[in-house]
Amino acid sequence: MSWAQEEGVFRLGDLPLHCGGTLPEARIVWKTHGRLSPARDNVVLYPTSYGAQHPDLEWLIGPEGILDPTRWFIVIPNMFTGGLSSSPSNTPDWPGLVTAWDNVAAQRRLLRETWGIERLHAVYGWSMGAQQAYHWAAAHPAEVARIVVNCGSARTAVHNRVFLAGLMATLEAAPEFDGAVRFRAQPRKALRAFGRIYAGWALSQDFYRAGLHLSALGAPDLDTFLVRDWEQRFARRDAADLLAQLRTWEAGDIADHPRYGGELARALAAIEARVLLMPGETDLYFRVADNAAELPHLRHGRLLPIPSIWGHRAGNPQPNPPDADFIRNAVRALLES
């Protein structure tokens, strides 16, 4: 790699939380790609997504990638609850609920206090990263010029919450669960079930009907695919972190703020950024219909569904060049406009 990279830890002290309480000795683990321009006008913030840490998402950064580090200063702040930044696994007095609002408040301090960045050229996010992009635009309308909402929504939909409720109940039913936040040991049987439930939602029925779990992802059979791609994926993470992050996801709502009084249309209308809504056509929990309902309330919105049978994973298409090409072309057009 020929472009500049840097990583570090930003310490915030005790962080007051949006829903009450305090995150003690909060910290963000971050990484950057590219160089900050003298005018500080080339910043693209790239928040992480569910179960992901920054190395998992760097595949799309490159001169020919979706985000070009020779053009943009790309800042990846690891999300609270993801296991690197403050999370139940590394924070003894975990407060229970940390929201997207709290992530945005901490990220804003990171940008200002570390690099003197006052305005973002764009926020690019997939899934929970897309939720954070939406929260950024609602929290600080004058400070964000563009956002890419890639398989995400402004408010976690009821059907999405049903999906999350099943995952949370699976973890909370484990005998290792302490009834609040933590587990006495990794709940291996619960995590095995967790991964298999997730596999049925993250990819579409058409994906499985076409046999892409075998032909595109190289599994010899369905059970190997479930073990390799899903059970092992989540076994890497601490169960308490996974549970806390589900709670953050469920609470996602850009209208949950005194400024907006719970009125989603009002929060959407306050966004000044140009918004690129990129749902996956076959996503089972961040639906095209959710973004279509948001679109009329946005000042500068464009709805561009990803034409794919890869379900939610269409938005993070590392093994899927056609979807990656579609996203790259759309995102590059937005960033250069």
Short mmCIF file of C-alpha atoms in Angstrom, two decimals:
data_model
loop_
_atom_site.label_atom_id
_atom_site.label_comp_id
_atom_site.label_asym_id
_atom_site.label_seq_id
_atom_site.Cartn_x
_atom_site.Cartn_y
_atom_site.Cartn_z
CA MET A 1 0.00 0.00 0.00
CA SER A 2 1.38 3.39 -0.97
CA TRP A 3 -0.99 5.66 0.97
CA ALA A 4 -0.55 6.91 4.52
CA GLN A 5 -2.09 4.99 7.41
CA GLU A 6 -2.22 5.77 11.10
CA GLU A 7 -4.01 4.27 14.09
CA GLY A 8 -4.47 5.15 17.71
CA VAL A 9 -6.68 5.41 20.77
CA PHE A 10 -8.67 8.52 21.68
CA ARG A 11 -9.54 8.81 25.36
CA LEU A 12 -12.68 10.76 26.24
CA GLY A 13 -12.79 10.39 30.01
CA ASP A 14 -16.20 9.69 31.53
CA LEU A 15 -18.77 10.13 28.74
CA PRO A 16 -22.34 11.23 29.62
CA LEU A 17 -24.81 9.12 27.67
CA HIS A 18 -27.84 10.06 25.61
CA CYS A 19 -30.21 7.82 27.59
CA GLY A 20 -28.70 8.61 30.98
CA GLY A 21 -25.75 7.29 32.90
CA THR A 22 -22.08 7.47 32.07
CA LEU A 23 -19.63 5.39 30.07
CA PRO A 24 -16.57 5.41 32.34
CA GLU A 25 -13.16 6.16 30.87
CA ALA A 26 -14.56 5.93 27.34
CA ARG A 27 -12.18 5.39 24.46
CA ILE A 28 -12.30 5.05 20.69
CA VAL A 29 -9.84 2.92 18.77
CA TRP A 30 -9.42 4.47 15.34
CA LYS A 31 -7.53 4.10 12.09
CA THR A 32 -7.03 6.48 9.17
CA HIS A 33 -6.18 6.00 5.50
CA GLY A 34 -4.90 8.83 3.32
CA ARG A 35 -3.73 12.34 4.16
CA LEU A 36 -5.72 15.22 5.58
CA SER A 37 -5.71 18.20 3.22
CA PRO A 38 -4.45 21.57 4.52
CA ALA A 39 -8.02 22.90 4.35
CA ARG A 40 -9.34 19.79 6.19
CA ASP A 41 -12.00 19.47 3.50
CA ASN A 42 -11.41 15.90 2.30
CA VAL A 43 -12.64 13.91 5.31
CA VAL A 44 -14.76 10.79 4.89
CA LEU A 45 -15.89 9.19 8.13
CA TYR A 46 -16.41 5.42 7.90
CA PRO A 47 -18.07 4.01 11.07
CA THR A 48 -18.02 0.26 11.71
CA SER A 49 -20.99 -2.12 11.62
CA TYR A 50 -22.40 -5.01 13.67
CA GLY A 51 -19.76 -7.42 14.90
CA ALA A 52 -17.11 -5.69 12.77
CA GLN A 53 -13.80 -4.12 13.64
CA HIS A 54 -11.83 -1.86 11.34
CA PRO A 55 -9.71 -4.63 9.72
CA ASP A 56 -12.94 -6.34 8.61
CA LEU A 57 -14.04 -3.32 6.60
CA GLU A 58 -10.80 -2.07 5.07
CA TRP A 59 -11.12 -4.24 1.96
CA LEU A 60 -13.06 -1.51 0.14
CA ILE A 61 -10.37 1.14 0.68
CA GLY A 62 -7.89 1.55 -2.18
CA PRO A 63 -7.16 3.63 -5.28
CA GLU A 64 -9.53 1.44 -7.29
CA GLY A 65 -11.86 0.72 -4.39
CA ILE A 66 -15.07 2.28 -3.17
CA LEU A 67 -13.17 4.79 -1.00
CA ASP A 68 -9.97 6.14 -2.56
CA PRO A 69 -7.31 7.00 0.08
CA THR A 70 -5.25 8.92 -2.46
CA ARG A 71 -8.16 11.39 -2.68
CA TRP A 72 -9.84 11.23 0.74
CA PHE A 73 -8.77 11.23 4.37
CA ILE A 74 -10.75 8.24 5.61
CA VAL A 75 -11.30 7.97 9.36
CA ILE A 76 -12.59 4.67 10.77
CA PRO A 77 -13.77 4.98 14.39
CA ASN A 78 -14.52 1.60 15.90
CA MET A 79 -18.02 1.59 17.31
CA PHE A 80 -18.64 1.28 21.04
CA THR A 81 -19.54 -2.37 21.88
CA GLY A 82 -17.46 -3.72 18.99
CA GLY A 83 -14.68 -5.07 21.20
CA LEU A 84 -11.92 -2.53 20.41
CA SER A 85 -13.41 0.76 21.55
CA SER A 86 -15.19 0.77 24.92
CA SER A 87 -17.25 -2.42 25.20
CA PRO A 88 -18.57 -4.72 27.92
CA SER A 89 -15.56 -7.00 27.33
CA ASN A 90 -13.09 -4.26 28.28
CA THR A 91 -15.16 -1.93 30.52
CA PRO A 92 -16.00 -3.24 34.01
CA ASP A 93 -18.88 -0.84 34.79
CA TRP A 94 -20.81 -1.12 31.55
CA PRO A 95 -23.87 1.19 31.67
CA GLY A 96 -26.36 -1.03 29.81
CA LEU A 97 -27.31 1.01 26.74
CA VAL A 98 -24.97 3.03 24.54
CA THR A 99 -26.68 4.50 21.48
CA ALA A 100 -25.73 5.75 18.04
CA TRP A 101 -26.09 9.26 19.49
CA ASP A 102 -23.29 8.46 21.93
CA ASN A 103 -21.07 7.12 19.15
CA VAL A 104 -21.60 10.29 17.12
CA ALA A 105 -20.87 12.56 20.09
CA ALA A 106 -17.63 10.70 20.78
CA GLN A 107 -16.62 10.63 17.10
CA ARG A 108 -17.18 14.37 16.83
CA ARG A 109 -14.80 14.95 19.71
CA LEU A 110 -12.27 12.59 18.12
CA LEU A 111 -12.32 14.55 14.88
CA ARG A 112 -12.14 17.97 16.48
CA GLU A 113 -9.62 17.28 19.21
CA THR A 114 -7.28 15.06 17.19
CA TRP A 115 -7.24 16.75 13.77
CA GLY A 116 -9.21 19.99 14.12
CA ILE A 117 -11.89 18.73 11.73
CA GLU A 118 -15.08 20.80 11.89
CA ARG A 119 -16.95 19.55 8.82
CA LEU A 120 -17.20 16.23 7.01
CA HIS A 121 -17.15 15.84 3.26
CA ALA A 122 -19.11 12.61 3.77
CA VAL A 123 -20.05 9.84 6.15
CA TYR A 124 -20.07 6.41 4.51
CA GLY A 125 -21.71 3.59 6.41
CA TRP A 126 -23.08 0.09 5.90
CA SER A 127 -25.71 -1.44 8.21
CA MET A 128 -25.10 -0.06 11.73
CA GLY A 129 -22.53 2.21 10.12
CA ALA A 130 -25.36 3.57 7.96
CA GLN A 131 -27.40 4.19 11.11
CA GLN A 132 -24.50 6.24 12.46
CA ALA A 133 -24.27 8.18 9.19
CA TYR A 134 -27.95 9.09 9.50
CA HIS A 135 -27.47 10.10 13.15
CA TRP A 136 -24.51 12.28 12.20
CA ALA A 137 -26.59 14.16 9.63
CA ALA A 138 -29.46 14.65 12.10
CA ALA A 139 -27.26 15.57 15.07
CA HIS A 140 -25.07 18.09 13.23
CA PRO A 141 -26.82 19.14 10.00
CA ALA A 142 -24.41 21.97 9.17
CA GLU A 143 -21.32 19.80 9.65
CA VAL A 144 -22.05 16.99 7.16
CA ALA A 145 -22.15 17.57 3.41
CA ARG A 146 -23.05 14.04 2.25
CA ILE A 147 -24.00 10.69 3.71
CA VAL A 148 -24.15 7.24 2.17
CA VAL A 149 -26.79 5.10 3.85
CA ASN A 150 -25.80 1.66 2.59
CA CYS A 151 -28.33 -0.93 3.82
CA GLY A 152 -29.48 1.10 6.81
CA SER A 153 -32.34 3.27 8.03
CA ALA A 154 -33.09 6.35 10.09
CA ARG A 155 -35.09 4.35 12.63
CA THR A 156 -34.88 0.63 13.34
CA ALA A 157 -38.10 -0.74 11.85
CA VAL A 158 -40.48 -2.94 13.82
CA HIS A 159 -39.77 -5.98 11.65
CA ASN A 160 -36.04 -5.37 12.06
CA ARG A 161 -36.59 -5.29 15.83
CA VAL A 162 -38.32 -8.68 15.63
CA PHE A 163 -35.16 -10.07 14.04
CA LEU A 164 -33.06 -8.50 16.79
CA ALA A 165 -35.39 -9.79 19.50
CA GLY A 166 -34.78 -13.35 18.32
CA LEU A 167 -31.02 -12.87 18.47
CA MET A 168 -31.14 -11.23 21.90
CA ALA A 169 -33.41 -13.94 23.29
CA THR A 170 -31.00 -16.61 22.03
CA LEU A 171 -28.10 -15.07 23.94
CA GLU A 172 -30.15 -14.22 27.02
CA ALA A 173 -31.44 -17.81 27.27
CA ALA A 174 -27.91 -19.15 27.67
CA PRO A 175 -27.23 -20.58 31.14
CA GLU A 176 -24.03 -18.54 31.20
CA PHE A 177 -25.95 -15.22 31.01
CA ASP A 178 -25.91 -13.14 34.21
CA GLY A 179 -29.33 -11.60 33.56
CA ALA A 180 -28.00 -8.14 32.80
CA VAL A 181 -25.03 -7.59 30.49
CA ARG A 182 -22.39 -10.27 30.90
CA PHE A 183 -21.77 -13.99 30.61
CA ARG A 184 -19.89 -16.15 33.11
CA ALA A 185 -18.25 -17.87 30.12
CA GLN A 186 -18.64 -17.74 26.37
CA PRO A 187 -22.07 -19.34 25.67
CA ARG A 188 -20.83 -21.57 22.86
CA LYS A 189 -24.09 -23.40 22.19
CA ALA A 190 -26.02 -20.13 22.15
CA LEU A 191 -23.49 -18.56 19.80
CA ARG A 192 -23.79 -21.56 17.48
CA ALA A 193 -27.56 -21.03 17.32
CA PHE A 194 -27.03 -17.27 17.00
CA GLY A 195 -24.88 -17.70 13.90
CA ARG A 196 -27.35 -20.04 12.24
CA ILE A 197 -30.27 -17.67 12.89
CA TYR A 198 -28.26 -14.80 11.44
CA ALA A 199 -27.44 -16.78 8.29
CA GLY A 200 -31.15 -17.04 7.48
CA TRP A 201 -31.63 -13.26 7.63
CA ALA A 202 -28.41 -11.79 6.23
CA LEU A 203 -28.77 -13.47 2.83
CA SER A 204 -31.90 -13.72 0.76
CA GLN A 205 -34.00 -16.72 -0.18
CA ASP A 206 -32.94 -16.16 -3.80
CA PHE A 207 -29.27 -16.29 -2.77
CA TYR A 208 -29.73 -19.76 -1.32
CA ARG A 209 -31.99 -20.91 -4.16
CA ALA A 210 -29.22 -20.01 -6.61
CA GLY A 211 -26.73 -22.01 -4.55
CA LEU A 212 -24.39 -19.04 -4.11
CA HIS A 213 -23.38 -20.22 -0.65
CA LEU A 214 -21.67 -23.06 -2.55
CA SER A 215 -20.68 -21.62 -5.93
CA ALA A 216 -19.73 -18.07 -4.91
CA LEU A 217 -18.44 -18.66 -1.39
CA GLY A 218 -16.79 -22.01 -1.98
CA ALA A 219 -18.46 -24.13 0.68
CA PRO A 220 -18.72 -27.84 -0.15
CA ASP A 221 -22.13 -28.12 1.56
CA LEU A 222 -24.64 -26.13 3.59
CA ASP A 223 -23.45 -27.25 7.01
CA THR A 224 -19.84 -26.28 6.25
CA PHE A 225 -21.08 -22.88 5.10
CA LEU A 226 -23.04 -22.34 8.32
CA VAL A 227 -20.10 -23.34 10.49
CA ARG A 228 -17.37 -21.52 8.57
CA ASP A 229 -19.17 -18.35 7.55
CA TRP A 230 -21.54 -17.83 10.50
CA GLU A 231 -20.76 -19.84 13.61
CA GLN A 232 -17.06 -19.04 13.43
CA ARG A 233 -17.76 -15.41 12.48
CA PHE A 234 -19.53 -14.71 15.75
CA ALA A 235 -17.43 -17.05 17.89
CA ARG A 236 -14.60 -14.51 17.40
CA ARG A 237 -16.53 -11.92 19.41
CA ASP A 238 -17.34 -11.69 23.09
CA ALA A 239 -21.02 -12.56 23.68
CA ALA A 240 -21.51 -9.56 25.98
CA ASP A 241 -20.31 -7.26 23.20
CA LEU A 242 -22.66 -8.87 20.70
CA LEU A 243 -25.62 -8.47 23.05
CA ALA A 244 -24.81 -4.85 23.89
CA GLN A 245 -24.44 -4.02 20.21
CA LEU A 246 -27.83 -5.56 19.45
CA ARG A 247 -29.33 -3.22 22.03
CA THR A 248 -27.63 -0.26 20.35
CA TRP A 249 -29.02 -1.38 16.99
CA GLU A 250 -32.54 -1.79 18.36
CA ALA A 251 -32.46 1.73 19.84
CA GLY A 252 -31.47 3.36 16.53
CA ASP A 253 -33.71 6.39 15.91
CA ILE A 254 -32.64 9.80 14.61
CA ALA A 255 -35.85 11.32 16.02
CA ASP A 256 -35.07 10.22 19.60
CA HIS A 257 -33.83 13.66 20.58
CA PRO A 258 -35.40 16.68 22.32
CA ARG A 259 -34.83 18.68 19.13
CA TYR A 260 -37.15 16.37 17.19
CA GLY A 261 -39.50 15.07 19.88
CA GLY A 262 -39.70 11.61 18.37
CA GLU A 263 -41.04 12.93 15.04
CA LEU A 264 -39.15 11.08 12.32
CA ALA A 265 -40.35 13.30 9.48
CA ARG A 266 -39.10 16.36 11.37
CA ALA A 267 -35.69 14.80 11.95
CA LEU A 268 -35.36 13.79 8.30
CA ALA A 269 -36.38 17.26 7.11
CA ALA A 270 -33.68 18.85 9.26
CA ILE A 271 -30.90 17.00 7.42
CA GLU A 272 -28.96 19.34 5.15
CA ALA A 273 -26.64 16.71 3.70
CA ARG A 274 -27.08 15.12 0.34
CA VAL A 275 -28.29 11.62 1.16
CA LEU A 276 -27.64 8.56 -0.99
CA LEU A 277 -29.95 5.77 0.12
CA MET A 278 -28.62 2.41 -1.08
CA PRO A 279 -30.74 -0.44 0.27
CA GLY A 280 -30.27 -3.95 -1.04
CA GLU A 281 -33.24 -5.02 -3.15
CA THR A 282 -33.48 -8.32 -1.25
CA ASP A 283 -32.36 -7.15 2.22
CA LEU A 284 -34.64 -8.84 4.75
CA TYR A 285 -34.32 -6.36 7.60
CA PHE A 286 -33.23 -2.97 6.20
CA ARG A 287 -35.92 -2.87 3.54
CA VAL A 288 -36.14 -0.75 0.40
CA ALA A 289 -39.60 0.28 1.64
CA ASP A 290 -38.07 1.83 4.77
CA ASN A 291 -35.81 4.12 2.72
CA ALA A 292 -38.62 4.85 0.25
CA ALA A 293 -40.74 6.11 3.14
CA GLU A 294 -37.87 8.34 4.34
CA LEU A 295 -37.12 9.82 0.92
CA PRO A 296 -40.02 12.35 0.63
CA HIS A 297 -38.95 14.03 3.88
CA LEU A 298 -35.31 14.57 2.85
CA ARG A 299 -34.24 17.85 1.28
CA HIS A 300 -31.62 16.24 -0.94
CA GLY A 301 -32.21 12.51 -1.14
CA ARG A 302 -31.68 9.88 -3.81
CA LEU A 303 -32.90 6.28 -3.58
CA LEU A 304 -30.70 3.82 -5.47
CA PRO A 305 -31.37 0.18 -4.52
CA ILE A 306 -28.58 -2.32 -5.10
CA PRO A 307 -29.92 -4.82 -7.69
CA SER A 308 -28.73 -7.96 -5.97
CA ILE A 309 -29.91 -11.28 -4.54
CA TRP A 310 -27.22 -11.16 -1.83
CA GLY A 311 -29.66 -9.73 0.71
CA HIS A 312 -28.11 -7.53 3.39
CA ARG A 313 -24.63 -8.61 2.34
CA ALA A 314 -25.07 -6.81 -0.98
CA GLY A 315 -23.95 -3.71 0.90
CA ASN A 316 -20.68 -5.28 2.05
CA PRO A 317 -19.80 -7.24 -1.09
CA GLN A 318 -16.19 -8.28 -0.58
CA PRO A 319 -16.66 -11.61 -2.45
CA ASN A 320 -19.16 -10.10 -4.89
CA PRO A 321 -17.57 -7.92 -7.63
CA PRO A 322 -20.79 -6.87 -9.45
CA ASP A 323 -22.30 -5.37 -6.30
CA ALA A 324 -18.97 -3.80 -5.34
CA ASP A 325 -18.78 -2.16 -8.79
CA PHE A 326 -22.33 -0.82 -8.44
CA ILE A 327 -21.59 0.70 -5.03
CA ARG A 328 -18.22 2.10 -6.11
CA ASN A 329 -19.69 3.89 -9.12
CA ALA A 330 -22.52 5.42 -7.10
CA VAL A 331 -20.38 6.45 -4.15
CA ARG A 332 -17.61 7.93 -6.27
CA ALA A 333 -20.15 9.99 -8.20
CA LEU A 334 -21.57 11.36 -4.96
CA LEU A 335 -18.18 12.13 -3.41
CA GLU A 336 -16.95 13.97 -6.49
CA SER A 337 -20.11 16.03 -6.92
#
